[in-house]
């Protein structure tokens, strides 16, 4: 059983494995990056307050005292990473990206990372069992609430994840599905640039890099995926709907699915905030 979720990223992972990731950034550059990041974070928090219509302190405890265990789903380019980042500014939730977990284990050459590296080098997909094992290890380090982004993407993956979570006595609390118009997503996709080693994503309109074509943190060049074009995107979106509809039906039958719709992240985020607001003190 193979994990589809990294199939679109295999090329980037191969480039990451073949690249010298030891780029050094000078102290002055790191300081400038830190200051700029702080300024960006402050601006983001201010924007969130405007979107919410009020300031919002960080919320730590759920109303029932049980840590929140949450999935966030959505089509490619729907803004899952953006919403995850904004959630963490208001709620004490640890975000877990399956892609980040995989990249880190490969870079650190853990036993699972070495197996994943071998699969990628062969041009194969990483098995579901291996991904579930990596996520299980990651979630095992989190005592509080968590949010999982990027996995599962198919019904068999969801069933494997549920089996693991039930075995560790931490079943899913909620699944949030982001519904964004396809034309909006297409505009985001064609303007998307990626820092491949870290997975950081930029958009030329609403999240541009400070220096065009350059990653804010490392100063390394950004890449535009060859398949980030209208024709390829429509094919990917069709495939996404085919594999995701059974997944949504599965979570709906479990009574844990909530869909939030809107044309922009600023429209969806207040809905997401209000949804989580009911779950936190």
PDB file of C-alpha atoms in Angstrom:
ATOM      1  CA  UNK A   1       0.000   0.000   0.000  1.00  0.00           C
ATOM      2  CA  UNK A   2       1.612   3.200  -1.153  1.00  0.00           C
ATOM      3  CA  UNK A   3       1.198   6.734   0.156  1.00  0.00           C
ATOM      4  CA  UNK A   4      -0.034   9.014  -2.603  1.00  0.00           C
ATOM      5  CA  UNK A   5       0.470  12.142  -0.615  1.00  0.00           C
ATOM      6  CA  UNK A   6       4.137  12.597  -1.527  1.00  0.00           C
ATOM      7  CA  UNK A   7       3.832  11.633  -5.179  1.00  0.00           C
ATOM      8  CA  UNK A   8       3.694  15.269  -6.258  1.00  0.00           C
ATOM      9  CA  UNK A   9       6.716  16.099  -4.110  1.00  0.00           C
ATOM     10  CA  UNK A  10       9.096  13.300  -5.101  1.00  0.00           C
ATOM     11  CA  UNK A  11      10.958  15.575  -7.501  1.00  0.00           C
ATOM     12  CA  UNK A  12      11.474  18.163  -4.799  1.00  0.00           C
ATOM     13  CA  UNK A  13      12.642  15.514  -2.350  1.00  0.00           C
ATOM     14  CA  UNK A  14      15.178  14.172  -4.825  1.00  0.00           C
ATOM     15  CA  UNK A  15      16.509  17.681  -5.316  1.00  0.00           C
ATOM     16  CA  UNK A  16      16.666  18.091  -1.559  1.00  0.00           C
ATOM     17  CA  UNK A  17      18.603  14.849  -1.123  1.00  0.00           C
ATOM     18  CA  UNK A  18      21.072  15.788  -3.824  1.00  0.00           C
ATOM     19  CA  UNK A  19      21.610  19.325  -2.623  1.00  0.00           C
ATOM     20  CA  UNK A  20      24.096  20.599  -0.090  1.00  0.00           C
ATOM     21  CA  UNK A  21      21.804  21.910   2.595  1.00  0.00           C
ATOM     22  CA  UNK A  22      24.618  23.346   4.657  1.00  0.00           C
ATOM     23  CA  UNK A  23      24.336  26.871   3.338  1.00  0.00           C
ATOM     24  CA  UNK A  24      25.708  29.321   5.866  1.00  0.00           C
ATOM     25  CA  UNK A  25      23.981  32.570   6.594  1.00  0.00           C
ATOM     26  CA  UNK A  26      26.039  35.304   8.225  1.00  0.00           C
ATOM     27  CA  UNK A  27      25.219  36.623  11.668  1.00  0.00           C
ATOM     28  CA  UNK A  28      24.053  39.939  10.294  1.00  0.00           C
ATOM     29  CA  UNK A  29      21.817  38.189   7.789  1.00  0.00           C
ATOM     30  CA  UNK A  30      20.343  35.954  10.501  1.00  0.00           C
ATOM     31  CA  UNK A  31      19.710  38.962  12.696  1.00  0.00           C
ATOM     32  CA  UNK A  32      17.999  40.794   9.861  1.00  0.00           C
ATOM     33  CA  UNK A  33      15.925  37.689   9.081  1.00  0.00           C
ATOM     34  CA  UNK A  34      14.895  37.389  12.727  1.00  0.00           C
ATOM     35  CA  UNK A  35      13.860  41.016  12.917  1.00  0.00           C
ATOM     36  CA  UNK A  36      11.963  40.769   9.647  1.00  0.00           C
ATOM     37  CA  UNK A  37      10.236  37.577  10.799  1.00  0.00           C
ATOM     38  CA  UNK A  38       9.191  39.293  14.029  1.00  0.00           C
ATOM     39  CA  UNK A  39       7.815  42.210  12.068  1.00  0.00           C
ATOM     40  CA  UNK A  40       5.973  39.830   9.747  1.00  0.00           C
ATOM     41  CA  UNK A  41       4.506  37.930  12.693  1.00  0.00           C
ATOM     42  CA  UNK A  42       3.325  41.179  14.296  1.00  0.00           C
ATOM     43  CA  UNK A  43       1.735  42.248  11.024  1.00  0.00           C
ATOM     44  CA  UNK A  44       0.020  38.851  10.704  1.00  0.00           C
ATOM     45  CA  UNK A  45      -1.351  39.091  14.249  1.00  0.00           C
ATOM     46  CA  UNK A  46      -2.635  42.587  13.517  1.00  0.00           C
ATOM     47  CA  UNK A  47      -4.281  41.336  10.317  1.00  0.00           C
ATOM     48  CA  UNK A  48      -5.914  38.499  12.249  1.00  0.00           C
ATOM     49  CA  UNK A  49      -7.310  40.960  14.790  1.00  0.00           C
ATOM     50  CA  UNK A  50      -8.789  42.991  11.937  1.00  0.00           C
ATOM     51  CA  UNK A  51     -10.262  39.850  10.344  1.00  0.00           C
ATOM     52  CA  UNK A  52     -11.764  38.768  13.672  1.00  0.00           C
ATOM     53  CA  UNK A  53     -12.901  42.266  14.604  1.00  0.00           C
ATOM     54  CA  UNK A  54     -11.218  41.949  18.018  1.00  0.00           C
ATOM     55  CA  UNK A  55      -7.870  41.049  19.626  1.00  0.00           C
ATOM     56  CA  UNK A  56      -7.492  37.412  20.655  1.00  0.00           C
ATOM     57  CA  UNK A  57      -5.167  36.101  23.401  1.00  0.00           C
ATOM     58  CA  UNK A  58      -3.559  32.667  23.104  1.00  0.00           C
ATOM     59  CA  UNK A  59      -5.979  29.980  24.321  1.00  0.00           C
ATOM     60  CA  UNK A  60      -4.427  26.951  26.030  1.00  0.00           C
ATOM     61  CA  UNK A  61      -7.130  24.692  27.479  1.00  0.00           C
ATOM     62  CA  UNK A  62     -10.077  22.961  25.820  1.00  0.00           C
ATOM     63  CA  UNK A  63     -13.439  23.233  27.530  1.00  0.00           C
ATOM     64  CA  UNK A  64     -13.622  19.509  28.298  1.00  0.00           C
ATOM     65  CA  UNK A  65      -9.968  19.280  29.314  1.00  0.00           C
ATOM     66  CA  UNK A  66      -9.216  16.722  26.574  1.00  0.00           C
ATOM     67  CA  UNK A  67      -6.538  17.764  24.033  1.00  0.00           C
ATOM     68  CA  UNK A  68      -7.945  18.546  20.599  1.00  0.00           C
ATOM     69  CA  UNK A  69      -6.904  16.097  17.868  1.00  0.00           C
ATOM     70  CA  UNK A  70      -7.638  17.707  14.528  1.00  0.00           C
ATOM     71  CA  UNK A  71      -7.148  17.116  10.813  1.00  0.00           C
ATOM     72  CA  UNK A  72      -7.258  19.890   8.226  1.00  0.00           C
ATOM     73  CA  UNK A  73      -8.197  18.920   4.675  1.00  0.00           C
ATOM     74  CA  UNK A  74      -8.517  20.849   1.435  1.00  0.00           C
ATOM     75  CA  UNK A  75      -7.528  20.842  -2.213  1.00  0.00           C
ATOM     76  CA  UNK A  76      -3.965  21.757  -3.239  1.00  0.00           C
ATOM     77  CA  UNK A  77      -3.669  25.513  -2.797  1.00  0.00           C
ATOM     78  CA  UNK A  78      -6.728  25.777  -0.515  1.00  0.00           C
ATOM     79  CA  UNK A  79      -4.635  27.437   2.192  1.00  0.00           C
ATOM     80  CA  UNK A  80      -4.182  24.608   4.703  1.00  0.00           C
ATOM     81  CA  UNK A  81      -0.706  25.799   5.711  1.00  0.00           C
ATOM     82  CA  UNK A  82      -1.872  29.414   5.989  1.00  0.00           C
ATOM     83  CA  UNK A  83      -4.798  28.489   8.227  1.00  0.00           C
ATOM     84  CA  UNK A  84      -2.619  26.214  10.364  1.00  0.00           C
ATOM     85  CA  UNK A  85      -0.200  29.075  10.934  1.00  0.00           C
ATOM     86  CA  UNK A  86      -2.979  31.463  11.904  1.00  0.00           C
ATOM     87  CA  UNK A  87      -4.591  28.931  14.242  1.00  0.00           C
ATOM     88  CA  UNK A  88      -1.347  28.586  16.201  1.00  0.00           C
ATOM     89  CA  UNK A  89      -1.304  32.320  16.929  1.00  0.00           C
ATOM     90  CA  UNK A  90      -4.584  32.025  18.848  1.00  0.00           C
ATOM     91  CA  UNK A  91      -4.776  28.469  20.143  1.00  0.00           C
ATOM     92  CA  UNK A  92      -2.142  26.313  21.822  1.00  0.00           C
ATOM     93  CA  UNK A  93      -2.152  23.651  19.127  1.00  0.00           C
ATOM     94  CA  UNK A  94       0.950  21.924  17.760  1.00  0.00           C
ATOM     95  CA  UNK A  95       0.831  21.698  13.962  1.00  0.00           C
ATOM     96  CA  UNK A  96       2.229  18.523  12.402  1.00  0.00           C
ATOM     97  CA  UNK A  97       2.898  18.528   8.654  1.00  0.00           C
ATOM     98  CA  UNK A  98       3.423  15.040   7.259  1.00  0.00           C
ATOM     99  CA  UNK A  99       5.718  16.467   4.574  1.00  0.00           C
ATOM    100  CA  UNK A 100       7.858  18.262   7.169  1.00  0.00           C
ATOM    101  CA  UNK A 101       8.062  15.107   9.304  1.00  0.00           C
ATOM    102  CA  UNK A 102       9.189  13.090   6.293  1.00  0.00           C
ATOM    103  CA  UNK A 103      11.804  15.644   5.217  1.00  0.00           C
ATOM    104  CA  UNK A 104      13.203  15.939   8.732  1.00  0.00           C
ATOM    105  CA  UNK A 105      13.544  12.179   9.170  1.00  0.00           C
ATOM    106  CA  UNK A 106      15.315  11.924   5.825  1.00  0.00           C
ATOM    107  CA  UNK A 107      17.670  14.778   6.748  1.00  0.00           C
ATOM    108  CA  UNK A 108      18.376  13.291  10.198  1.00  0.00           C
ATOM    109  CA  UNK A 109      18.872   9.821   8.678  1.00  0.00           C
ATOM    110  CA  UNK A 110      16.608   8.082  11.159  1.00  0.00           C
ATOM    111  CA  UNK A 111      15.839   4.399  10.420  1.00  0.00           C
ATOM    112  CA  UNK A 112      12.455   5.363   8.961  1.00  0.00           C
ATOM    113  CA  UNK A 113      14.036   8.296   7.144  1.00  0.00           C
ATOM    114  CA  UNK A 114      16.575   6.005   5.494  1.00  0.00           C
ATOM    115  CA  UNK A 115      13.778   3.715   4.290  1.00  0.00           C
ATOM    116  CA  UNK A 116      11.923   6.726   2.894  1.00  0.00           C
ATOM    117  CA  UNK A 117      15.114   7.996   1.255  1.00  0.00           C
ATOM    118  CA  UNK A 118      15.611   4.654  -0.477  1.00  0.00           C
ATOM    119  CA  UNK A 119      12.025   4.683  -1.770  1.00  0.00           C
ATOM    120  CA  UNK A 120      12.382   8.216  -3.114  1.00  0.00           C
ATOM    121  CA  UNK A 121      15.729   7.421  -4.731  1.00  0.00           C
ATOM    122  CA  UNK A 122      14.080   4.505  -6.565  1.00  0.00           C
ATOM    123  CA  UNK A 123      11.268   6.777  -7.699  1.00  0.00           C
ATOM    124  CA  UNK A 124       8.767   4.871  -5.548  1.00  0.00           C
ATOM    125  CA  UNK A 125       6.145   6.233  -3.206  1.00  0.00           C
ATOM    126  CA  UNK A 126       6.600   5.963   0.534  1.00  0.00           C
ATOM    127  CA  UNK A 127       4.387   3.260   2.040  1.00  0.00           C
ATOM    128  CA  UNK A 128       1.373   4.180   4.143  1.00  0.00           C
ATOM    129  CA  UNK A 129       2.681   2.003   6.966  1.00  0.00           C
ATOM    130  CA  UNK A 130       5.927   3.976   7.081  1.00  0.00           C
ATOM    131  CA  UNK A 131       4.168   7.339   7.051  1.00  0.00           C
ATOM    132  CA  UNK A 132       1.767   6.231   9.808  1.00  0.00           C
ATOM    133  CA  UNK A 133       4.770   5.067  11.836  1.00  0.00           C
ATOM    134  CA  UNK A 134       6.485   8.440  11.415  1.00  0.00           C
ATOM    135  CA  UNK A 135       3.327  10.314  12.417  1.00  0.00           C
ATOM    136  CA  UNK A 136       2.785   8.022  15.401  1.00  0.00           C
ATOM    137  CA  UNK A 137       6.283   8.808  16.638  1.00  0.00           C
ATOM    138  CA  UNK A 138       5.727  12.536  16.101  1.00  0.00           C
ATOM    139  CA  UNK A 139       2.366  12.635  17.869  1.00  0.00           C
ATOM    140  CA  UNK A 140       3.847  10.646  20.726  1.00  0.00           C
ATOM    141  CA  UNK A 141       6.007  13.657  21.601  1.00  0.00           C
ATOM    142  CA  UNK A 142       2.977  15.995  21.943  1.00  0.00           C
ATOM    143  CA  UNK A 143       1.183  16.184  25.286  1.00  0.00           C
ATOM    144  CA  UNK A 144      -1.431  18.757  24.276  1.00  0.00           C
ATOM    145  CA  UNK A 145      -3.637  19.516  21.296  1.00  0.00           C
ATOM    146  CA  UNK A 146      -2.413  18.851  17.778  1.00  0.00           C
ATOM    147  CA  UNK A 147      -3.373  19.541  14.171  1.00  0.00           C
ATOM    148  CA  UNK A 148      -2.336  17.209  11.346  1.00  0.00           C
ATOM    149  CA  UNK A 149      -1.903  18.591   7.832  1.00  0.00           C
ATOM    150  CA  UNK A 150      -1.075  16.594   4.688  1.00  0.00           C
ATOM    151  CA  UNK A 151      -2.151  13.131   5.780  1.00  0.00           C
ATOM    152  CA  UNK A 152      -4.367  11.201   5.251  1.00  0.00           C
ATOM    153  CA  UNK A 153      -5.341  11.853   1.654  1.00  0.00           C
ATOM    154  CA  UNK A 154      -7.053   8.560   0.823  1.00  0.00           C
ATOM    155  CA  UNK A 155      -9.576   6.314   2.561  1.00  0.00           C
ATOM    156  CA  UNK A 156      -7.060   3.494   3.253  1.00  0.00           C
ATOM    157  CA  UNK A 157      -4.704   6.062   4.798  1.00  0.00           C
ATOM    158  CA  UNK A 158      -7.530   7.410   6.978  1.00  0.00           C
ATOM    159  CA  UNK A 159      -8.391   3.918   8.173  1.00  0.00           C
ATOM    160  CA  UNK A 160      -4.742   3.170   8.953  1.00  0.00           C
ATOM    161  CA  UNK A 161      -4.427   6.446  10.858  1.00  0.00           C
ATOM    162  CA  UNK A 162      -7.613   5.765  12.838  1.00  0.00           C
ATOM    163  CA  UNK A 163      -6.373   2.317  13.807  1.00  0.00           C
ATOM    164  CA  UNK A 164      -3.143   3.812  15.107  1.00  0.00           C
ATOM    165  CA  UNK A 165      -4.900   6.594  17.032  1.00  0.00           C
ATOM    166  CA  UNK A 166      -7.425   4.235  18.608  1.00  0.00           C
ATOM    167  CA  UNK A 167      -4.593   1.913  19.652  1.00  0.00           C
ATOM    168  CA  UNK A 168      -2.982   4.847  21.464  1.00  0.00           C
ATOM    169  CA  UNK A 169      -6.320   5.970  22.942  1.00  0.00           C
ATOM    170  CA  UNK A 170      -6.409   9.319  21.153  1.00  0.00           C
ATOM    171  CA  UNK A 171      -9.180   9.196  18.521  1.00  0.00           C
ATOM    172  CA  UNK A 172      -9.741  12.174  16.257  1.00  0.00           C
ATOM    173  CA  UNK A 173     -11.786  15.030  17.690  1.00  0.00           C
ATOM    174  CA  UNK A 174     -12.559  16.898  14.487  1.00  0.00           C
ATOM    175  CA  UNK A 175     -11.818  17.131  10.768  1.00  0.00           C
ATOM    176  CA  UNK A 176     -12.021  20.546   9.089  1.00  0.00           C
ATOM    177  CA  UNK A 177     -12.383  20.653   5.304  1.00  0.00           C
ATOM    178  CA  UNK A 178     -11.521  23.944   3.563  1.00  0.00           C
ATOM    179  CA  UNK A 179     -13.709  24.661   0.529  1.00  0.00           C
ATOM    180  CA  UNK A 180     -12.268  27.325  -1.797  1.00  0.00           C
ATOM    181  CA  UNK A 181     -13.436  28.169  -5.373  1.00  0.00           C
ATOM    182  CA  UNK A 182     -11.286  26.484  -7.996  1.00  0.00           C
ATOM    183  CA  UNK A 183     -10.553  29.750  -9.821  1.00  0.00           C
ATOM    184  CA  UNK A 184      -9.161  31.209  -6.589  1.00  0.00           C
ATOM    185  CA  UNK A 185      -6.966  28.159  -6.034  1.00  0.00           C
ATOM    186  CA  UNK A 186      -5.739  28.287  -9.626  1.00  0.00           C
ATOM    187  CA  UNK A 187      -4.598  31.892  -9.204  1.00  0.00           C
ATOM    188  CA  UNK A 188      -2.704  30.894  -6.063  1.00  0.00           C
ATOM    189  CA  UNK A 189      -1.084  27.903  -7.744  1.00  0.00           C
ATOM    190  CA  UNK A 190       0.306  29.749 -10.749  1.00  0.00           C
ATOM    191  CA  UNK A 191       1.880  32.354  -8.431  1.00  0.00           C
ATOM    192  CA  UNK A 192       3.315  29.798  -5.985  1.00  0.00           C
ATOM    193  CA  UNK A 193       7.049  29.483  -5.354  1.00  0.00           C
ATOM    194  CA  UNK A 194       8.651  26.954  -3.014  1.00  0.00           C
ATOM    195  CA  UNK A 195      11.857  26.634  -1.010  1.00  0.00           C
ATOM    196  CA  UNK A 196      12.327  22.912  -1.659  1.00  0.00           C
ATOM    197  CA  UNK A 197      14.596  21.914   1.279  1.00  0.00           C
ATOM    198  CA  UNK A 198      12.283  23.364   3.935  1.00  0.00           C
ATOM    199  CA  UNK A 199       8.928  23.186   2.155  1.00  0.00           C
ATOM    200  CA  UNK A 200       8.248  26.904   2.752  1.00  0.00           C
ATOM    201  CA  UNK A 201       5.697  28.206   0.278  1.00  0.00           C
ATOM    202  CA  UNK A 202       5.358  31.747  -1.060  1.00  0.00           C
ATOM    203  CA  UNK A 203       2.751  33.450  -3.216  1.00  0.00           C
ATOM    204  CA  UNK A 204       3.575  36.499  -5.313  1.00  0.00           C
ATOM    205  CA  UNK A 205       0.335  38.271  -4.351  1.00  0.00           C
ATOM    206  CA  UNK A 206      -0.490  37.597  -0.707  1.00  0.00           C
ATOM    207  CA  UNK A 207       2.712  36.066   0.721  1.00  0.00           C
ATOM    208  CA  UNK A 208       5.658  37.217  -1.421  1.00  0.00           C
ATOM    209  CA  UNK A 209       9.284  36.698  -0.371  1.00  0.00           C
ATOM    210  CA  UNK A 210      11.005  39.830   0.902  1.00  0.00           C
ATOM    211  CA  UNK A 211      13.559  39.507  -1.918  1.00  0.00           C
ATOM    212  CA  UNK A 212      12.048  38.269  -5.203  1.00  0.00           C
ATOM    213  CA  UNK A 213      13.005  34.672  -5.934  1.00  0.00           C
ATOM    214  CA  UNK A 214      14.845  34.164  -2.627  1.00  0.00           C
ATOM    215  CA  UNK A 215      13.848  32.306   0.561  1.00  0.00           C
ATOM    216  CA  UNK A 216      13.405  34.670   3.526  1.00  0.00           C
ATOM    217  CA  UNK A 217      15.249  32.420   5.991  1.00  0.00           C
ATOM    218  CA  UNK A 218      18.191  30.915   4.109  1.00  0.00           C
ATOM    219  CA  UNK A 219      18.655  33.269   1.156  1.00  0.00           C
ATOM    220  CA  UNK A 220      18.537  30.251  -1.154  1.00  0.00           C
ATOM    221  CA  UNK A 221      16.687  30.378  -4.489  1.00  0.00           C
ATOM    222  CA  UNK A 222      12.994  29.559  -4.730  1.00  0.00           C
ATOM    223  CA  UNK A 223      11.569  27.231  -7.343  1.00  0.00           C
ATOM    224  CA  UNK A 224       8.364  27.288  -9.359  1.00  0.00           C
ATOM    225  CA  UNK A 225       7.095  23.766  -9.933  1.00  0.00           C
ATOM    226  CA  UNK A 226       6.792  22.938 -13.644  1.00  0.00           C
ATOM    227  CA  UNK A 227       3.321  21.474 -13.053  1.00  0.00           C
ATOM    228  CA  UNK A 228       2.028  24.623 -11.309  1.00  0.00           C
ATOM    229  CA  UNK A 229       0.104  25.611 -14.424  1.00  0.00           C
ATOM    230  CA  UNK A 230      -3.627  25.610 -15.292  1.00  0.00           C
ATOM    231  CA  UNK A 231      -3.629  22.359 -17.280  1.00  0.00           C
ATOM    232  CA  UNK A 232      -1.686  20.334 -14.725  1.00  0.00           C
ATOM    233  CA  UNK A 233      -3.620  21.848 -11.845  1.00  0.00           C
ATOM    234  CA  UNK A 234      -6.981  20.846 -13.305  1.00  0.00           C
ATOM    235  CA  UNK A 235      -5.733  17.267 -13.679  1.00  0.00           C
ATOM    236  CA  UNK A 236      -4.472  17.253 -10.092  1.00  0.00           C
ATOM    237  CA  UNK A 237      -7.734  18.724  -8.834  1.00  0.00           C
ATOM    238  CA  UNK A 238      -9.759  16.062 -10.645  1.00  0.00           C
ATOM    239  CA  UNK A 239      -7.592  13.372  -9.072  1.00  0.00           C
ATOM    240  CA  UNK A 240      -7.897  15.064  -5.677  1.00  0.00           C
ATOM    241  CA  UNK A 241     -11.698  14.999  -5.794  1.00  0.00           C
ATOM    242  CA  UNK A 242     -11.712  11.354  -6.892  1.00  0.00           C
ATOM    243  CA  UNK A 243      -9.637  10.183  -3.927  1.00  0.00           C
ATOM    244  CA  UNK A 244     -10.968  12.668  -1.364  1.00  0.00           C
ATOM    245  CA  UNK A 245     -14.736  12.242  -1.750  1.00  0.00           C
ATOM    246  CA  UNK A 246     -14.663   8.796  -0.072  1.00  0.00           C
ATOM    247  CA  UNK A 247     -12.468  10.289   2.649  1.00  0.00           C
ATOM    248  CA  UNK A 248     -14.959  13.080   3.341  1.00  0.00           C
ATOM    249  CA  UNK A 249     -17.838  10.595   3.385  1.00  0.00           C
ATOM    250  CA  UNK A 250     -15.885   8.441   5.853  1.00  0.00           C
ATOM    251  CA  UNK A 251     -15.356  11.308   8.303  1.00  0.00           C
ATOM    252  CA  UNK A 252     -18.907  12.605   7.820  1.00  0.00           C
ATOM    253  CA  UNK A 253     -20.257   9.175   8.796  1.00  0.00           C
ATOM    254  CA  UNK A 254     -18.131   9.355  11.950  1.00  0.00           C
ATOM    255  CA  UNK A 255     -19.698  12.721  12.802  1.00  0.00           C
ATOM    256  CA  UNK A 256     -16.383  14.592  12.984  1.00  0.00           C
ATOM    257  CA  UNK A 257     -16.404  16.484   9.650  1.00  0.00           C
ATOM    258  CA  UNK A 258     -16.965  20.239   9.364  1.00  0.00           C
ATOM    259  CA  UNK A 259     -16.617  22.135   6.053  1.00  0.00           C
ATOM    260  CA  UNK A 260     -15.776  25.848   5.973  1.00  0.00           C
ATOM    261  CA  UNK A 261     -16.133  27.753   2.702  1.00  0.00           C
ATOM    262  CA  UNK A 262     -14.928  31.082   1.367  1.00  0.00           C
ATOM    263  CA  UNK A 263     -13.048  32.752  -1.493  1.00  0.00           C
ATOM    264  CA  UNK A 264     -10.061  33.842   0.613  1.00  0.00           C
ATOM    265  CA  UNK A 265      -8.188  32.860   3.759  1.00  0.00           C
ATOM    266  CA  UNK A 266      -9.422  36.059   5.429  1.00  0.00           C
ATOM    267  CA  UNK A 267     -13.013  34.957   4.881  1.00  0.00           C
ATOM    268  CA  UNK A 268     -12.464  31.403   6.085  1.00  0.00           C
ATOM    269  CA  UNK A 269     -10.304  32.182   9.123  1.00  0.00           C
ATOM    270  CA  UNK A 270     -13.002  33.906  11.233  1.00  0.00           C
ATOM    271  CA  UNK A 271     -15.224  30.854  10.654  1.00  0.00           C
ATOM    272  CA  UNK A 272     -12.380  28.581  11.724  1.00  0.00           C
ATOM    273  CA  UNK A 273     -11.660  30.738  14.756  1.00  0.00           C
ATOM    274  CA  UNK A 274     -15.303  30.686  15.872  1.00  0.00           C
ATOM    275  CA  UNK A 275     -15.388  26.916  15.402  1.00  0.00           C
ATOM    276  CA  UNK A 276     -12.341  26.440  17.643  1.00  0.00           C
ATOM    277  CA  UNK A 277     -13.519  29.149  20.021  1.00  0.00           C
ATOM    278  CA  UNK A 278     -16.397  26.874  21.046  1.00  0.00           C
ATOM    279  CA  UNK A 279     -13.895  24.157  21.950  1.00  0.00           C
ATOM    280  CA  UNK A 280     -11.443  26.233  24.015  1.00  0.00           C
ATOM    281  CA  UNK A 281     -11.880  28.092  27.295  1.00  0.00           C
TER     282      UNK A 281
END
